[in-house]
Amino acid sequence: MPTPRSRPRTLALCALPVLALFGVAAFAPLPFTLAQPGTTANVLGDDHGSPVISIEGTPTRTTTGQLRMTTIVATGPDAKVGLGDVVDSWFRTDRAVMPHDSVYPSGGSEKEIEQHNLDDMAKSQDAAVDAALNYLGRKPGSVDVTLHLADVGGPSAGLFFALGIIDKLDGDGSGGDLTGGRTIAGTGTIQADGDVGAVGGVSLKTQAARRDGATVFLVPKAECSEAKAELPEGLRLIPVTTLKDAVSSLRALEHGGKVPGC
């Protein structure tokens, strides 16, 4: 018959493997990527001494205000993310824990992923040019647009490239700037037909935007909830689903019209 002291000893012995598992988990790499607010760039300005948007074959406008595309910075595809890193990031508003495959879906090497992101950026730039010229009713062959933004990959700047082209060519359509002189930030992919797509990481991008002086943030409508989760004070969200939505909202913002909100 077991003595009264044998049961606690059994429980203690059973707990050892559990503690060992927690100890291993604390040091073992986990399938997560850690992200934080990244840089922003004014597509109406210069990057490394060259205009982000160069247009030839037609007159362009001198613009005021800023259109700032936003980014996040994530740990590399081969980075080891431990339990301590994950727990720390969960309790910080300027960090996000994301599934590794959602950030690096291709599963290739670091160089292959970098090239994949650069290819996505190139496709996004082509789509942005087509979307902007389609919106303005101009034929692509009559205007030569060159986009330059170093050290940034992925498709999430597409909407802002398109808005920048429109502002340089047509402004708000009535002689003013599309920005209204404000610092406008945001994110979103773009298709040649003007459809705006979701991108991820928007709660971090809003922080980057406010840090760099933006007062308005254009966000894909499907990501309104995420954008509101950690919204910095003084930053107004405007949801968009198409390039036309974005332009109409910026015009309404300047001229006192009705502007949608998240």
PDB file of N, CA and C in Angstrom, residues 147-232:
ATOM      1  N   LEU A 147       9.615  54.483 -62.541  1.00  0.00           N
ATOM      2  CA  LEU A 147       9.495  54.473 -61.087  1.00  0.00           C
ATOM      3  C   LEU A 147      10.787  53.952 -60.482  1.00  0.00           C
ATOM      4  N   HIS A 148      11.263  54.637 -59.452  1.00  0.00           N
ATOM      5  CA  HIS A 148      12.537  54.266 -58.834  1.00  0.00           C
ATOM      6  C   HIS A 148      12.388  54.322 -57.328  1.00  0.00           C
ATOM      7  N   LEU A 149      12.568  53.182 -56.664  1.00  0.00           N
ATOM      8  CA  LEU A 149      12.557  53.155 -55.205  1.00  0.00           C
ATOM      9  C   LEU A 149      13.464  52.012 -54.770  1.00  0.00           C
ATOM     10  N   ALA A 150      14.647  52.347 -54.293  1.00  0.00           N
ATOM     11  CA  ALA A 150      15.648  51.338 -53.953  1.00  0.00           C
ATOM     12  C   ALA A 150      15.343  50.682 -52.609  1.00  0.00           C
ATOM     13  N   ASP A 151      15.828  49.461 -52.458  1.00  0.00           N
ATOM     14  CA  ASP A 151      15.815  48.744 -51.180  1.00  0.00           C
ATOM     15  C   ASP A 151      14.414  48.443 -50.657  1.00  0.00           C
ATOM     16  N   VAL A 152      13.425  48.414 -51.518  1.00  0.00           N
ATOM     17  CA  VAL A 152      12.065  48.080 -51.108  1.00  0.00           C
ATOM     18  C   VAL A 152      11.525  47.024 -52.055  1.00  0.00           C
ATOM     19  N   GLY A 153      10.971  45.941 -51.499  1.00  0.00           N
ATOM     20  CA  GLY A 153      10.396  44.886 -52.322  1.00  0.00           C
ATOM     21  C   GLY A 153       8.943  44.666 -51.992  1.00  0.00           C
ATOM     22  N   GLY A 154       8.292  43.842 -52.797  1.00  0.00           N
ATOM     23  CA  GLY A 154       6.887  43.532 -52.557  1.00  0.00           C
ATOM     24  C   GLY A 154       5.951  44.458 -53.322  1.00  0.00           C
ATOM     25  N   PRO A 155       4.653  44.128 -53.325  1.00  0.00           N
ATOM     26  CA  PRO A 155       3.686  44.855 -54.148  1.00  0.00           C
ATOM     27  C   PRO A 155       2.892  45.930 -53.417  1.00  0.00           C
ATOM     28  N   SER A 156       3.175  46.186 -52.128  1.00  0.00           N
ATOM     29  CA  SER A 156       2.252  47.003 -51.336  1.00  0.00           C
ATOM     30  C   SER A 156       2.316  48.495 -51.605  1.00  0.00           C
ATOM     31  N   ALA A 157       3.268  48.962 -52.417  1.00  0.00           N
ATOM     32  CA  ALA A 157       3.342  50.390 -52.746  1.00  0.00           C
ATOM     33  C   ALA A 157       2.543  50.732 -54.000  1.00  0.00           C
ATOM     34  N   GLY A 158       1.892  49.751 -54.614  1.00  0.00           N
ATOM     35  CA  GLY A 158       1.218  49.979 -55.890  1.00  0.00           C
ATOM     36  C   GLY A 158       0.222  51.116 -55.878  1.00  0.00           C
ATOM     37  N   LEU A 159      -0.646  51.168 -54.869  1.00  0.00           N
ATOM     38  CA  LEU A 159      -1.649  52.231 -54.802  1.00  0.00           C
ATOM     39  C   LEU A 159      -0.993  53.602 -54.779  1.00  0.00           C
ATOM     40  N   PHE A 160       0.080  53.732 -53.999  1.00  0.00           N
ATOM     41  CA  PHE A 160       0.687  55.058 -53.856  1.00  0.00           C
ATOM     42  C   PHE A 160       1.512  55.465 -55.074  1.00  0.00           C
ATOM     43  N   PHE A 161       2.076  54.518 -55.782  1.00  0.00           N
ATOM     44  CA  PHE A 161       2.700  54.848 -57.062  1.00  0.00           C
ATOM     45  C   PHE A 161       1.646  55.423 -58.016  1.00  0.00           C
ATOM     46  N   ALA A 162       0.487  54.770 -58.075  1.00  0.00           N
ATOM     47  CA  ALA A 162      -0.570  55.230 -58.978  1.00  0.00           C
ATOM     48  C   ALA A 162      -1.054  56.620 -58.587  1.00  0.00           C
ATOM     49  N   LEU A 163      -1.262  56.858 -57.286  1.00  0.00           N
ATOM     50  CA  LEU A 163      -1.701  58.179 -56.827  1.00  0.00           C
ATOM     51  C   LEU A 163      -0.654  59.247 -57.140  1.00  0.00           C
ATOM     52  N   GLY A 164       0.625  58.892 -56.986  1.00  0.00           N
ATOM     53  CA  GLY A 164       1.685  59.852 -57.289  1.00  0.00           C
ATOM     54  C   GLY A 164       1.695  60.253 -58.756  1.00  0.00           C
ATOM     55  N   ILE A 165       1.496  59.283 -59.639  1.00  0.00           N
ATOM     56  CA  ILE A 165       1.446  59.584 -61.078  1.00  0.00           C
ATOM     57  C   ILE A 165       0.272  60.507 -61.379  1.00  0.00           C
ATOM     58  N   ILE A 166      -0.876  60.217 -60.790  1.00  0.00           N
ATOM     59  CA  ILE A 166      -2.063  61.052 -61.007  1.00  0.00           C
ATOM     60  C   ILE A 166      -1.826  62.472 -60.497  1.00  0.00           C
ATOM     61  N   ASP A 167      -1.207  62.610 -59.319  1.00  0.00           N
ATOM     62  CA  ASP A 167      -0.958  63.940 -58.773  1.00  0.00           C
ATOM     63  C   ASP A 167       0.002  64.728 -59.648  1.00  0.00           C
ATOM     64  N   LYS A 168       1.015  64.076 -60.178  1.00  0.00           N
ATOM     65  CA  LYS A 168       1.981  64.776 -61.030  1.00  0.00           C
ATOM     66  C   LYS A 168       1.387  65.177 -62.374  1.00  0.00           C
ATOM     67  N   LEU A 169       0.421  64.396 -62.851  1.00  0.00           N
ATOM     68  CA  LEU A 169      -0.163  64.695 -64.158  1.00  0.00           C
ATOM     69  C   LEU A 169      -1.422  65.555 -64.081  1.00  0.00           C
ATOM     70  N   ASP A 170      -2.257  65.320 -63.049  1.00  0.00           N
ATOM     71  CA  ASP A 170      -3.578  65.948 -63.034  1.00  0.00           C
ATOM     72  C   ASP A 170      -3.952  66.587 -61.702  1.00  0.00           C
ATOM     73  N   GLY A 171      -3.207  66.326 -60.664  1.00  0.00           N
ATOM     74  CA  GLY A 171      -3.555  66.859 -59.354  1.00  0.00           C
ATOM     75  C   GLY A 171      -4.934  66.388 -58.928  1.00  0.00           C
ATOM     76  N   ASP A 172      -5.726  67.321 -58.377  1.00  0.00           N
ATOM     77  CA  ASP A 172      -7.075  66.949 -57.962  1.00  0.00           C
ATOM     78  C   ASP A 172      -8.100  67.139 -59.074  1.00  0.00           C
ATOM     79  N   GLY A 173      -7.590  67.447 -60.285  1.00  0.00           N
ATOM     80  CA  GLY A 173      -8.480  67.617 -61.434  1.00  0.00           C
ATOM     81  C   GLY A 173      -9.036  69.012 -61.595  1.00  0.00           C
ATOM     82  N   SER A 174      -8.785  69.894 -60.610  1.00  0.00           N
ATOM     83  CA  SER A 174      -9.311  71.267 -60.703  1.00  0.00           C
ATOM     84  C   SER A 174      -8.254  72.298 -60.343  1.00  0.00           C
ATOM     85  N   GLY A 175      -6.998  71.950 -60.601  1.00  0.00           N
ATOM     86  CA  GLY A 175      -5.911  72.907 -60.401  1.00  0.00           C
ATOM     87  C   GLY A 175      -5.164  72.773 -59.088  1.00  0.00           C
ATOM     88  N   GLY A 176      -5.675  71.964 -58.156  1.00  0.00           N
ATOM     89  CA  GLY A 176      -5.013  71.801 -56.869  1.00  0.00           C
ATOM     90  C   GLY A 176      -4.275  70.487 -56.764  1.00  0.00           C
ATOM     91  N   ASP A 177      -3.619  70.307 -55.618  1.00  0.00           N
ATOM     92  CA  ASP A 177      -2.882  69.072 -55.380  1.00  0.00           C
ATOM     93  C   ASP A 177      -3.809  67.986 -54.845  1.00  0.00           C
ATOM     94  N   LEU A 178      -3.548  66.763 -55.232  1.00  0.00           N
ATOM     95  CA  LEU A 178      -4.335  65.641 -54.730  1.00  0.00           C
ATOM     96  C   LEU A 178      -4.165  65.494 -53.213  1.00  0.00           C
ATOM     97  N   THR A 179      -3.004  65.882 -52.714  1.00  0.00           N
ATOM     98  CA  THR A 179      -2.742  65.798 -51.277  1.00  0.00           C
ATOM     99  C   THR A 179      -3.379  66.928 -50.489  1.00  0.00           C
ATOM    100  N   GLY A 180      -3.725  68.020 -51.167  1.00  0.00           N
ATOM    101  CA  GLY A 180      -4.184  69.206 -50.448  1.00  0.00           C
ATOM    102  C   GLY A 180      -3.096  69.795 -49.569  1.00  0.00           C
ATOM    103  N   GLY A 181      -1.838  69.501 -49.881  1.00  0.00           N
ATOM    104  CA  GLY A 181      -0.718  69.985 -49.085  1.00  0.00           C
ATOM    105  C   GLY A 181      -0.444  69.162 -47.844  1.00  0.00           C
ATOM    106  N   ARG A 182      -1.221  68.115 -47.606  1.00  0.00           N
ATOM    107  CA  ARG A 182      -1.054  67.272 -46.424  1.00  0.00           C
ATOM    108  C   ARG A 182       0.017  66.204 -46.656  1.00  0.00           C
ATOM    109  N   THR A 183       0.363  65.542 -45.558  1.00  0.00           N
ATOM    110  CA  THR A 183       1.167  64.325 -45.650  1.00  0.00           C
ATOM    111  C   THR A 183       0.214  63.150 -45.549  1.00  0.00           C
ATOM    112  N   ILE A 184       0.002  62.486 -46.663  1.00  0.00           N
ATOM    113  CA  ILE A 184      -0.906  61.350 -46.773  1.00  0.00           C
ATOM    114  C   ILE A 184      -0.063  60.086 -46.844  1.00  0.00           C
ATOM    115  N   ALA A 185      -0.403  59.100 -46.049  1.00  0.00           N
ATOM    116  CA  ALA A 185       0.308  57.814 -46.089  1.00  0.00           C
ATOM    117  C   ALA A 185      -0.698  56.700 -46.337  1.00  0.00           C
ATOM    118  N   GLY A 186      -0.175  55.513 -46.566  1.00  0.00           N
ATOM    119  CA  GLY A 186      -1.077  54.381 -46.763  1.00  0.00           C
ATOM    120  C   GLY A 186      -0.386  53.200 -47.399  1.00  0.00           C
ATOM    121  N   THR A 187      -1.196  52.246 -47.806  1.00  0.00           N
ATOM    122  CA  THR A 187      -0.675  51.011 -48.378  1.00  0.00           C
ATOM    123  C   THR A 187      -1.764  50.355 -49.206  1.00  0.00           C
ATOM    124  N   GLY A 188      -1.389  49.398 -50.027  1.00  0.00           N
ATOM    125  CA  GLY A 188      -2.351  48.677 -50.846  1.00  0.00           C
ATOM    126  C   GLY A 188      -1.749  48.263 -52.172  1.00  0.00           C
ATOM    127  N   THR A 189      -2.045  47.049 -52.584  1.00  0.00           N
ATOM    128  CA  THR A 189      -1.632  46.618 -53.922  1.00  0.00           C
ATOM    129  C   THR A 189      -2.554  47.265 -54.948  1.00  0.00           C
ATOM    130  N   ILE A 190      -2.160  47.205 -56.209  1.00  0.00           N
ATOM    131  CA  ILE A 190      -2.984  47.785 -57.282  1.00  0.00           C
ATOM    132  C   ILE A 190      -2.988  46.846 -58.476  1.00  0.00           C
ATOM    133  N   GLN A 191      -4.136  46.779 -59.128  1.00  0.00           N
ATOM    134  CA  GLN A 191      -4.261  46.066 -60.396  1.00  0.00           C
ATOM    135  C   GLN A 191      -4.412  47.092 -61.510  1.00  0.00           C
ATOM    136  N   ALA A 192      -4.156  46.681 -62.729  1.00  0.00           N
ATOM    137  CA  ALA A 192      -4.240  47.609 -63.855  1.00  0.00           C
ATOM    138  C   ALA A 192      -5.634  48.210 -64.002  1.00  0.00           C
ATOM    139  N   ASP A 193      -6.669  47.475 -63.546  1.00  0.00           N
ATOM    140  CA  ASP A 193      -8.030  48.014 -63.630  1.00  0.00           C
ATOM    141  C   ASP A 193      -8.386  48.915 -62.452  1.00  0.00           C
ATOM    142  N   GLY A 194      -7.425  49.119 -61.539  1.00  0.00           N
ATOM    143  CA  GLY A 194      -7.641  50.034 -60.428  1.00  0.00           C
ATOM    144  C   GLY A 194      -8.062  49.389 -59.127  1.00  0.00           C
ATOM    145  N   ASP A 195      -8.273  48.075 -59.101  1.00  0.00           N
ATOM    146  CA  ASP A 195      -8.654  47.407 -57.866  1.00  0.00           C
ATOM    147  C   ASP A 195      -7.500  47.446 -56.853  1.00  0.00           C
ATOM    148  N   VAL A 196      -7.846  47.738 -55.601  1.00  0.00           N
ATOM    149  CA  VAL A 196      -6.862  47.816 -54.526  1.00  0.00           C
ATOM    150  C   VAL A 196      -6.973  46.568 -53.660  1.00  0.00           C
ATOM    151  N   GLY A 197      -5.835  45.950 -53.350  1.00  0.00           N
ATOM    152  CA  GLY A 197      -5.835  44.712 -52.573  1.00  0.00           C
ATOM    153  C   GLY A 197      -5.165  44.859 -51.222  1.00  0.00           C
ATOM    154  N   ALA A 198      -5.477  43.920 -50.326  1.00  0.00           N
ATOM    155  CA  ALA A 198      -4.923  43.919 -48.970  1.00  0.00           C
ATOM    156  C   ALA A 198      -3.445  43.530 -48.991  1.00  0.00           C
ATOM    157  N   VAL A 199      -2.752  43.904 -47.908  1.00  0.00           N
ATOM    158  CA  VAL A 199      -1.305  43.702 -47.875  1.00  0.00           C
ATOM    159  C   VAL A 199      -0.780  43.061 -46.600  1.00  0.00           C
ATOM    160  N   GLY A 200      -1.416  43.271 -45.461  1.00  0.00           N
ATOM    161  CA  GLY A 200      -0.921  42.768 -44.190  1.00  0.00           C
ATOM    162  C   GLY A 200      -0.001  43.762 -43.500  1.00  0.00           C
ATOM    163  N   GLY A 201       0.094  43.610 -42.169  1.00  0.00           N
ATOM    164  CA  GLY A 201       0.984  44.472 -41.390  1.00  0.00           C
ATOM    165  C   GLY A 201       0.526  45.909 -41.262  1.00  0.00           C
ATOM    166  N   VAL A 202      -0.760  46.186 -41.482  1.00  0.00           N
ATOM    167  CA  VAL A 202      -1.202  47.589 -41.536  1.00  0.00           C
ATOM    168  C   VAL A 202      -1.131  48.280 -40.181  1.00  0.00           C
ATOM    169  N   SER A 203      -1.305  47.544 -39.072  1.00  0.00           N
ATOM    170  CA  SER A 203      -1.230  48.202 -37.763  1.00  0.00           C
ATOM    171  C   SER A 203       0.180  48.718 -37.483  1.00  0.00           C
ATOM    172  N   LEU A 204       1.185  48.065 -38.042  1.00  0.00           N
ATOM    173  CA  LEU A 204       2.561  48.548 -37.927  1.00  0.00           C
ATOM    174  C   LEU A 204       2.812  49.706 -38.889  1.00  0.00           C
ATOM    175  N   LYS A 205       2.203  49.635 -40.053  1.00  0.00           N
ATOM    176  CA  LYS A 205       2.395  50.694 -41.051  1.00  0.00           C
ATOM    177  C   LYS A 205       1.758  52.009 -40.610  1.00  0.00           C
ATOM    178  N   THR A 206       0.632  51.930 -39.889  1.00  0.00           N
ATOM    179  CA  THR A 206       0.037  53.173 -39.386  1.00  0.00           C
ATOM    180  C   THR A 206       0.979  53.850 -38.393  1.00  0.00           C
ATOM    181  N   GLN A 207       1.691  53.064 -37.604  1.00  0.00           N
ATOM    182  CA  GLN A 207       2.646  53.643 -36.656  1.00  0.00           C
ATOM    183  C   GLN A 207       3.803  54.315 -37.387  1.00  0.00           C
ATOM    184  N   ALA A 208       4.288  53.669 -38.441  1.00  0.00           N
ATOM    185  CA  ALA A 208       5.360  54.270 -39.243  1.00  0.00           C
ATOM    186  C   ALA A 208       4.885  55.564 -39.888  1.00  0.00           C
ATOM    187  N   ALA A 209       3.637  55.568 -40.359  1.00  0.00           N
ATOM    188  CA  ALA A 209       3.080  56.740 -41.025  1.00  0.00           C
ATOM    189  C   ALA A 209       2.992  57.940 -40.072  1.00  0.00           C
ATOM    190  N   ARG A 210       2.452  57.693 -38.874  1.00  0.00           N
ATOM    191  CA  ARG A 210       2.303  58.795 -37.907  1.00  0.00           C
ATOM    192  C   ARG A 210       3.660  59.291 -37.443  1.00  0.00           C
ATOM    193  N   ARG A 211       4.587  58.377 -37.250  1.00  0.00           N
ATOM    194  CA  ARG A 211       5.957  58.744 -36.857  1.00  0.00           C
ATOM    195  C   ARG A 211       6.571  59.713 -37.853  1.00  0.00           C
ATOM    196  N   ASP A 212       6.260  59.522 -39.145  1.00  0.00           N
ATOM    197  CA  ASP A 212       6.859  60.341 -40.195  1.00  0.00           C
ATOM    198  C   ASP A 212       5.956  61.486 -40.634  1.00  0.00           C
ATOM    199  N   GLY A 213       4.984  61.842 -39.798  1.00  0.00           N
ATOM    200  CA  GLY A 213       4.239  63.085 -40.009  1.00  0.00           C
ATOM    201  C   GLY A 213       2.913  62.985 -40.718  1.00  0.00           C
ATOM    202  N   ALA A 214       2.445  61.785 -41.062  1.00  0.00           N
ATOM    203  CA  ALA A 214       1.170  61.655 -41.767  1.00  0.00           C
ATOM    204  C   ALA A 214      -0.004  61.922 -40.832  1.00  0.00           C
ATOM    205  N   THR A 215      -1.050  62.520 -41.398  1.00  0.00           N
ATOM    206  CA  THR A 215      -2.290  62.748 -40.649  1.00  0.00           C
ATOM    207  C   THR A 215      -3.455  61.947 -41.230  1.00  0.00           C
ATOM    208  N   VAL A 216      -3.248  61.391 -42.415  1.00  0.00           N
ATOM    209  CA  VAL A 216      -4.277  60.599 -43.099  1.00  0.00           C
ATOM    210  C   VAL A 216      -3.629  59.310 -43.589  1.00  0.00           C
ATOM    211  N   PHE A 217      -4.364  58.198 -43.461  1.00  0.00           N
ATOM    212  CA  PHE A 217      -3.843  56.901 -43.892  1.00  0.00           C
ATOM    213  C   PHE A 217      -4.890  56.196 -44.737  1.00  0.00           C
ATOM    214  N   LEU A 218      -4.532  55.890 -45.987  1.00  0.00           N
ATOM    215  CA  LEU A 218      -5.403  55.135 -46.881  1.00  0.00           C
ATOM    216  C   LEU A 218      -5.139  53.648 -46.673  1.00  0.00           C
ATOM    217  N   VAL A 219      -6.207  52.888 -46.387  1.00  0.00           N
ATOM    218  CA  VAL A 219      -6.054  51.473 -46.062  1.00  0.00           C
ATOM    219  C   VAL A 219      -7.033  50.649 -46.890  1.00  0.00           C
ATOM    220  N   PRO A 220      -6.613  49.495 -47.417  1.00  0.00           N
ATOM    221  CA  PRO A 220      -7.577  48.607 -48.071  1.00  0.00           C
ATOM    222  C   PRO A 220      -8.745  48.321 -47.132  1.00  0.00           C
ATOM    223  N   LYS A 221      -9.952  48.453 -47.633  1.00  0.00           N
ATOM    224  CA  LYS A 221     -11.138  48.365 -46.780  1.00  0.00           C
ATOM    225  C   LYS A 221     -11.181  47.070 -45.978  1.00  0.00           C
ATOM    226  N   ALA A 222     -10.715  45.982 -46.563  1.00  0.00           N
ATOM    227  CA  ALA A 222     -10.748  44.692 -45.875  1.00  0.00           C
ATOM    228  C   ALA A 222      -9.872  44.661 -44.631  1.00  0.00           C
ATOM    229  N   GLU A 223      -8.971  45.635 -44.489  1.00  0.00           N
ATOM    230  CA  GLU A 223      -8.047  45.644 -43.354  1.00  0.00           C
ATOM    231  C   GLU A 223      -8.334  46.774 -42.372  1.00  0.00           C
ATOM    232  N   CYS A 224      -9.547  47.328 -42.425  1.00  0.00           N
ATOM    233  CA  CYS A 224      -9.909  48.407 -41.506  1.00  0.00           C
ATOM    234  C   CYS A 224      -9.775  47.989 -40.041  1.00  0.00           C
ATOM    235  N   SER A 225     -10.281  46.813 -39.708  1.00  0.00           N
ATOM    236  CA  SER A 225     -10.253  46.366 -38.311  1.00  0.00           C
ATOM    237  C   SER A 225      -8.833  46.265 -37.789  1.00  0.00           C
ATOM    238  N   GLU A 226      -7.942  45.698 -38.596  1.00  0.00           N
ATOM    239  CA  GLU A 226      -6.549  45.586 -38.172  1.00  0.00           C
ATOM    240  C   GLU A 226      -5.908  46.958 -38.018  1.00  0.00           C
ATOM    241  N   ALA A 227      -6.230  47.871 -38.945  1.00  0.00           N
ATOM    242  CA  ALA A 227      -5.650  49.209 -38.892  1.00  0.00           C
ATOM    243  C   ALA A 227      -6.098  49.965 -37.642  1.00  0.00           C
ATOM    244  N   LYS A 228      -7.319  49.715 -37.192  1.00  0.00           N
ATOM    245  CA  LYS A 228      -7.839  50.410 -36.014  1.00  0.00           C
ATOM    246  C   LYS A 228      -7.285  49.841 -34.712  1.00  0.00           C
ATOM    247  N   ALA A 229      -6.733  48.651 -34.761  1.00  0.00           N
ATOM    248  CA  ALA A 229      -6.332  47.953 -33.541  1.00  0.00           C
ATOM    249  C   ALA A 229      -5.294  48.731 -32.732  1.00  0.00           C
ATOM    250  N   GLU A 230      -4.306  49.308 -33.394  1.00  0.00           N
ATOM    251  CA  GLU A 230      -3.250  50.061 -32.706  1.00  0.00           C
ATOM    252  C   GLU A 230      -3.103  51.438 -33.354  1.00  0.00           C
ATOM    253  N   LEU A 231      -4.233  52.071 -33.698  1.00  0.00           N
ATOM    254  CA  LEU A 231      -4.194  53.325 -34.451  1.00  0.00           C
ATOM    255  C   LEU A 231      -3.582  54.449 -33.616  1.00  0.00           C
ATOM    256  N   PRO A 232      -2.522  55.072 -34.117  1.00  0.00           N
ATOM    257  CA  PRO A 232      -1.912  56.184 -33.377  1.00  0.00           C
ATOM    258  C   PRO A 232      -2.847  57.389 -33.319  1.00  0.00           C
TER     259      PRO A 232
END
